[in-house]
Coordinates of C-alpha atoms in Angstrom, one line a residue:
X780 CA 68.0 -16.0 -44.1
X781 CA 68.6 -15.0 -40.6
X782 CA 69.3 -11.7 -41.6
X783 CA 65.9 -10.9 -43.6
X784 CA 64.0 -12.6 -40.4
X785 CA 65.6 -9.9 -38.4
X786 CA 64.9 -7.4 -41.2
X787 CA 61.2 -8.0 -41.3
X788 CA 61.3 -8.2 -37.6
X789 CA 62.5 -4.8 -37.6
X790 CA 59.9 -3.4 -40.1
X791 CA 57.2 -5.2 -37.3
X792 CA 58.7 -3.1 -34.5
X793 CA 58.5 0.0 -36.1
X794 CA 54.7 -0.4 -36.8
X795 CA 53.9 -1.6 -33.8
X796 CA 55.9 1.7 -32.4
X797 CA 54.8 3.6 -35.0
X798 CA 50.6 2.8 -35.2
X799 CA 48.5 3.3 -31.8
X800 CA 44.8 2.3 -31.8
X801 CA 43.4 3.6 -28.6
X802 CA 39.7 1.3 -27.3
X803 CA 36.8 3.1 -26.9
X804 CA 36.6 2.7 -23.0
X805 CA 40.5 5.1 -22.7
X806 CA 42.3 7.9 -23.6
X807 CA 46.0 7.8 -23.8
X808 CA 48.4 10.2 -22.4
X809 CA 51.2 10.1 -25.0
X810 CA 55.0 11.6 -24.0
X811 CA 57.8 12.5 -26.5
X812 CA 61.1 12.0 -25.1
X813 CA 59.7 12.3 -21.3
X814 CA 57.4 15.5 -22.2
X815 CA 53.9 15.5 -22.4
X816 CA 53.1 16.0 -25.8
X817 CA 49.1 14.8 -26.0
X818 CA 46.2 13.1 -24.8
X819 CA 44.7 11.0 -27.5
X820 CA 41.2 9.7 -27.6
X821 CA 39.5 6.6 -29.0
X822 CA 40.6 5.8 -32.6
X823 CA 43.7 4.7 -34.6
X824 CA 46.7 6.8 -34.1
X825 CA 50.7 7.5 -35.4
X826 CA 53.5 7.7 -33.4
X827 CA 57.0 8.1 -33.8
X828 CA 58.9 5.8 -32.9
X829 CA 61.3 5.7 -29.6
X830 CA 60.4 9.2 -29.6
X831 CA 57.0 8.8 -28.9
X832 CA 55.3 6.2 -25.7
X833 CA 51.9 6.0 -24.0
X834 CA 53.0 6.8 -20.3
X835 CA 48.9 6.5 -19.0
X836 CA 45.8 5.2 -19.7
X837 CA 43.1 6.3 -18.1
X838 CA 39.3 4.6 -18.1
X839 CA 37.0 7.4 -18.9
X840 CA 34.2 4.9 -18.2
X841 CA 32.4 5.8 -14.2
X842 CA 33.9 3.9 -11.6
X843 CA 33.7 2.4 -8.9
X844 CA 35.2 2.4 -5.4
X845 CA 34.9 0.5 -3.0
X846 CA 35.2 3.1 0.8
X847 CA 36.6 0.2 3.3
X848 CA 35.0 0.5 7.0
X849 CA 36.3 2.9 9.0
X850 CA 35.4 4.2 12.4
X851 CA 33.5 7.6 13.3
X852 CA 32.6 9.1 16.3
X853 CA 29.3 11.3 16.3
X854 CA 28.1 14.4 17.8
X855 CA 27.0 12.4 21.0
X856 CA 29.9 10.6 21.3
X857 CA 28.7 7.4 19.5
X858 CA 31.1 5.1 18.3
X859 CA 30.0 4.4 14.7
X860 CA 31.5 2.3 11.6
X861 CA 30.8 3.4 8.2
X862 CA 31.8 2.5 4.9
X863 CA 30.6 3.4 1.7
X864 CA 30.6 3.7 -2.1
X865 CA 32.6 6.4 -4.7
X866 CA 31.2 7.0 -8.1
X867 CA 34.0 8.8 -9.7
X868 CA 34.6 9.8 -13.9
X869 CA 38.0 10.9 -15.2
X870 CA 37.3 14.6 -17.2
X871 CA 40.6 15.2 -18.3
X872 CA 43.8 12.9 -18.4
X873 CA 46.6 14.9 -18.8
X874 CA 45.6 16.3 -14.6
X875 CA 44.9 12.9 -13.7
X876 CA 48.1 11.7 -14.7
X877 CA 49.9 14.5 -13.9
X878 CA 47.5 16.0 -11.1
X879 CA 47.9 13.4 -8.4
X880 CA 50.2 10.3 -8.5
X881 CA 47.4 8.1 -8.0
X882 CA 43.5 9.8 -8.3
X883 CA 41.8 6.2 -7.1
X884 CA 43.4 6.0 -3.8
X885 CA 43.6 9.9 -3.2
X886 CA 39.8 9.6 -4.1
X887 CA 39.0 6.6 -1.1
X888 CA 41.1 8.7 1.2
X889 CA 39.4 11.8 0.5
X890 CA 35.9 10.4 1.0
X891 CA 36.7 8.7 4.2
X892 CA 38.1 11.8 6.0
X893 CA 35.0 13.9 4.4
X894 CA 33.1 11.2 6.1
X895 CA 34.5 11.2 9.4
X896 CA 34.3 15.4 9.5
X897 CA 30.3 15.4 7.9
X898 CA 28.9 12.2 10.7
X899 CA 31.0 14.7 13.6
X900 CA 28.4 17.0 12.8
X901 CA 25.6 15.0 13.3
X902 CA 24.0 12.6 15.5
X903 CA 23.4 8.7 15.6
X904 CA 19.7 9.3 15.3
X905 CA 20.1 11.7 11.9
X906 CA 23.1 9.3 10.4
X907 CA 20.2 7.2 9.7
X908 CA 17.4 9.5 8.9
X909 CA 19.9 12.1 7.2
X910 CA 21.6 10.0 4.7
X911 CA 20.9 11.7 1.7
X912 CA 21.6 14.9 2.8
X913 CA 24.7 13.1 4.2
X914 CA 25.7 11.8 1.2
X915 CA 25.1 14.8 -0.7
X916 CA 27.3 17.5 1.8
X917 CA 30.5 14.3 1.3
X918 CA 29.8 14.2 -2.7
X919 CA 30.1 18.0 -2.4
X920 CA 33.2 18.6 -0.4
X921 CA 35.1 15.5 -2.1
X922 CA 34.4 17.2 -5.6
X923 CA 35.7 20.7 -4.4
X924 CA 39.2 18.8 -3.4
X925 CA 39.4 16.6 -6.9
X926 CA 39.0 19.4 -9.4
X927 CA 42.7 19.9 -9.6
X928 CA 42.8 15.9 -10.3
X929 CA 40.6 16.2 -13.2
X930 CA 38.1 13.9 -11.9
X931 CA 34.6 14.1 -11.1
X932 CA 32.8 13.0 -8.3
X933 CA 29.1 12.2 -8.9
X934 CA 28.2 10.2 -6.3
X935 CA 28.9 8.8 -3.1
X936 CA 26.4 6.3 -1.2
X937 CA 27.0 5.3 2.0
X938 CA 26.6 1.5 2.4
X939 CA 26.7 0.7 6.0
X940 CA 26.2 2.7 9.4
X941 CA 26.8 0.0 11.6
X942 CA 27.2 1.6 15.5
X943 CA 29.0 -0.9 18.2
X944 CA 27.4 -3.6 20.4
X945 CA 26.3 -1.3 23.2
X946 CA 24.9 1.2 21.2
X947 CA 22.7 -1.6 19.2
X948 CA 21.7 -3.1 22.9
X949 CA 21.0 0.3 24.0
X950 CA 18.5 1.2 21.0
X951 CA 16.9 -1.8 20.8
X952 CA 15.9 -1.6 24.1
X953 CA 15.1 2.0 23.1
X954 CA 13.0 0.4 20.3
X955 CA 11.2 -2.0 23.1
X956 CA 10.3 1.0 25.2
X957 CA 8.9 3.0 22.2
X958 CA 6.8 0.0 20.9
X959 CA 5.2 -0.7 24.2
X960 CA 4.6 3.1 24.2
X961 CA 3.2 3.3 20.8
X962 CA 1.1 -0.1 21.9
X963 CA -0.1 1.3 24.8
X964 CA -1.1 4.4 23.1
X965 CA -3.2 2.1 20.6
X966 CA -5.2 0.3 23.1
X967 CA -6.0 4.1 24.8
X968 CA -6.9 5.3 21.6
X969 CA -9.2 2.2 21.2
X970 CA -10.8 2.4 24.3
X971 CA -11.7 5.9 23.8
X972 CA -13.3 5.2 20.3
X973 CA -15.3 2.5 22.0
X974 CA -16.4 4.4 24.8
X975 CA -17.4 7.8 22.5
X976 CA -19.4 5.3 19.7
X977 CA -20.7 3.7 22.8
X978 CA -21.7 6.8 24.3
X979 CA -23.1 8.0 20.8
X980 CA -25.2 5.0 20.3
X981 CA -26.4 5.7 23.8
X982 CA -27.6 9.1 22.6
X983 CA -28.5 8.4 19.8
X984 CA -30.8 5.5 21.1
X985 CA -32.4 8.0 23.5
X986 CA -32.7 10.5 20.8
X987 CA -34.8 7.6 18.9
X988 CA -36.5 6.6 21.9
X989 CA -37.7 10.2 22.6
X990 CA -38.5 10.7 19.2
X991 CA -41.0 7.8 19.0
X992 CA -42.4 8.6 22.5
X993 CA -43.3 11.8 20.9
X994 CA -44.2 10.7 17.6
X995 CA -46.6 8.1 19.5
X996 CA -48.2 11.2 21.7
X997 CA -48.4 13.1 18.8
X998 CA -50.7 10.3 17.3
X999 CA -52.4 9.5 20.5
X1000 CA -53.5 13.3 20.8
X1001 CA -54.6 13.2 17.3
X1002 CA -56.3 9.9 17.3
X1003 CA -58.1 11.2 20.5
X1004 CA -58.9 14.9 19.4
X1005 CA -60.7 13.0 16.1
X1006 CA -62.3 10.7 18.6
X1007 CA -63.6 13.8 20.5
X1008 CA -64.6 15.3 17.6
X1009 CA -66.6 12.5 16.0
X1010 CA -68.2 12.0 19.6
X1011 CA -68.7 15.8 19.8
X1012 CA -70.0 15.8 16.2
X1013 CA -72.5 12.3 16.9
X1014 CA -73.6 14.5 20.6
X1015 CA -74.5 17.4 18.0
X1016 CA -76.2 15.4 15.9
X1017 CA -78.3 13.5 18.1
X1018 CA -79.0 17.1 19.8
X1019 CA -80.2 18.2 16.7
X1020 CA -82.2 15.4 16.1
X1021 CA -83.5 15.0 19.4
X1022 CA -84.3 18.7 19.7
X1023 CA -86.4 18.1 16.6
X1024 CA -88.0 15.1 17.8
X1025 CA -89.6 16.8 20.9
X1026 CA -90.9 19.6 18.7
X1027 CA -93.2 17.1 16.9
X1028 CA -96.3 16.5 19.0
X1029 CA -96.1 13.4 21.1
X1030 CA -92.2 14.0 21.7
X1031 CA -92.1 14.8 25.4
X1032 CA -94.0 11.7 25.8
X1033 CA -92.1 9.3 23.7
X1034 CA -88.6 11.0 25.7
X1035 CA -90.3 10.7 29.1
X1036 CA -90.8 6.9 27.7
X1037 CA -87.4 6.4 26.3
X1038 CA -85.6 8.0 29.8
X1039 CA -87.8 5.5 31.5
X1040 CA -86.3 2.7 29.7
X1041 CA -82.8 3.5 30.0
X1042 CA -83.0 4.1 33.7
X1043 CA -84.9 0.5 34.5
X1044 CA -82.0 -1.0 32.2
X1045 CA -79.1 0.9 34.2
X1046 CA -80.6 -0.3 37.4
X1047 CA -80.8 -3.8 36.2
X1048 CA -77.5 -3.3 35.6
X1049 CA -76.1 -2.2 38.5
X1050 CA -78.5 -4.9 40.7
X1051 CA -77.1 -7.8 38.8
X1052 CA -73.2 -6.5 38.8
X1053 CA -72.9 -5.1 42.3
X1054 CA -71.6 -6.7 45.2
X1055 CA -73.9 -4.7 47.7
X1056 CA -77.7 -4.0 48.1
X1057 CA -78.8 -1.4 45.9
X1058 CA -82.7 -0.6 46.2
X1059 CA -84.6 2.6 44.7
X1060 CA -84.6 5.8 47.0
X1061 CA -88.4 5.6 48.1
X1062 CA -87.8 2.1 49.2
X1063 CA -84.8 3.0 50.9
X1064 CA -86.4 5.4 52.8
X1065 CA -89.1 3.0 53.9
X1066 CA -87.0 1.4 55.2
X1067 CA -85.0 3.8 57.3
X1068 CA -88.1 4.8 58.4
X1069 CA -89.0 0.9 59.7
X1070 CA -85.5 0.5 61.0
X1071 CA -86.2 3.6 62.7
X1072 CA -89.2 2.6 64.6
X1073 CA -87.5 -0.7 65.7
X1074 CA -84.9 1.2 67.4
X1075 CA -87.4 2.9 69.2
X1076 CA -89.5 0.7 70.5
X1077 CA -86.2 -1.4 71.6
X1078 CA -85.4 1.5 73.3
X1079 CA -89.0 1.6 75.1
X1080 CA -88.6 -1.8 76.4
X1081 CA -85.2 -2.0 77.6
X1082 CA -86.3 1.2 79.4
X1083 CA -89.7 -0.6 81.2
X1084 CA -87.7 -3.4 81.7
X1085 CA -85.1 -1.1 83.9
X1086 CA -87.9 0.6 86.0
X1087 CA -89.3 -2.9 87.0
X1088 CA -86.4 -4.2 88.1
X1089 CA -85.2 -1.0 90.6
X1090 CA -88.7 -1.2 92.0
X1091 CA -88.5 -4.4 92.8
X1092 CA -84.9 -3.9 94.8
X1093 CA -87.0 -1.1 96.9
X1094 CA -90.0 -3.4 98.1

């Protein structure tokens, strides 16, 4: 029974060494008597027990490697601490096994050295604004160096770029100054726009007023012209009627009577409204004659009185 148990275990051990199932996510590198034989892809395979063995197993899915933070010096001598992520994939299991000892460690170290070199070509502001081009440059350089290792670097992503505390303090001051500058520029532009709008409003107001005055004068002129035209037309029609009436018998007498009535009416109106005495011309001449005679009589009386006084003095 003991021998049978040993035999069964031996058979299971032989089957274990004979049969190999490779998972879908990896490839296995097989060595026969210490020498590379084949790279087995996912699936079911047979091996020669005690001759063939699985030397290496490689993940064929895309792998993410964390690049530790490291100190870098930018082009303008600013100290930065940068870390990132490397995305790679095993393309050739044989090269990944025999081309380098540890492709993961090699990829991380190569990413660090390449990152220091690329950041040294850029200034501090460029490291923030040109992050995409920096990632592409690092991927390109790592991919060239890692081609003999049987891996493909798909992309590189910078996680953090951290300047020193002094640089951060300086950047904060610079940002405050920049914000103050932008605020002043914004206020100045707002005041400028307000003044422009105000001047435009005043200009438009003056234009509107002048246009209104122009239209008013035009309308007044048109009204005056129409009034003059109507009055002139009425006068012409009146003169025509007057001339027609004068041509009739008794027209002149009627006209004289009409003029006298108008004269009397106007004189009465003047006498009622005037603040000074108004008399007809003939009466004014008589009044002037009597005033002149009174002045002459007064002058003669004064002369006679003076002569008498002289005679009395002499006697």
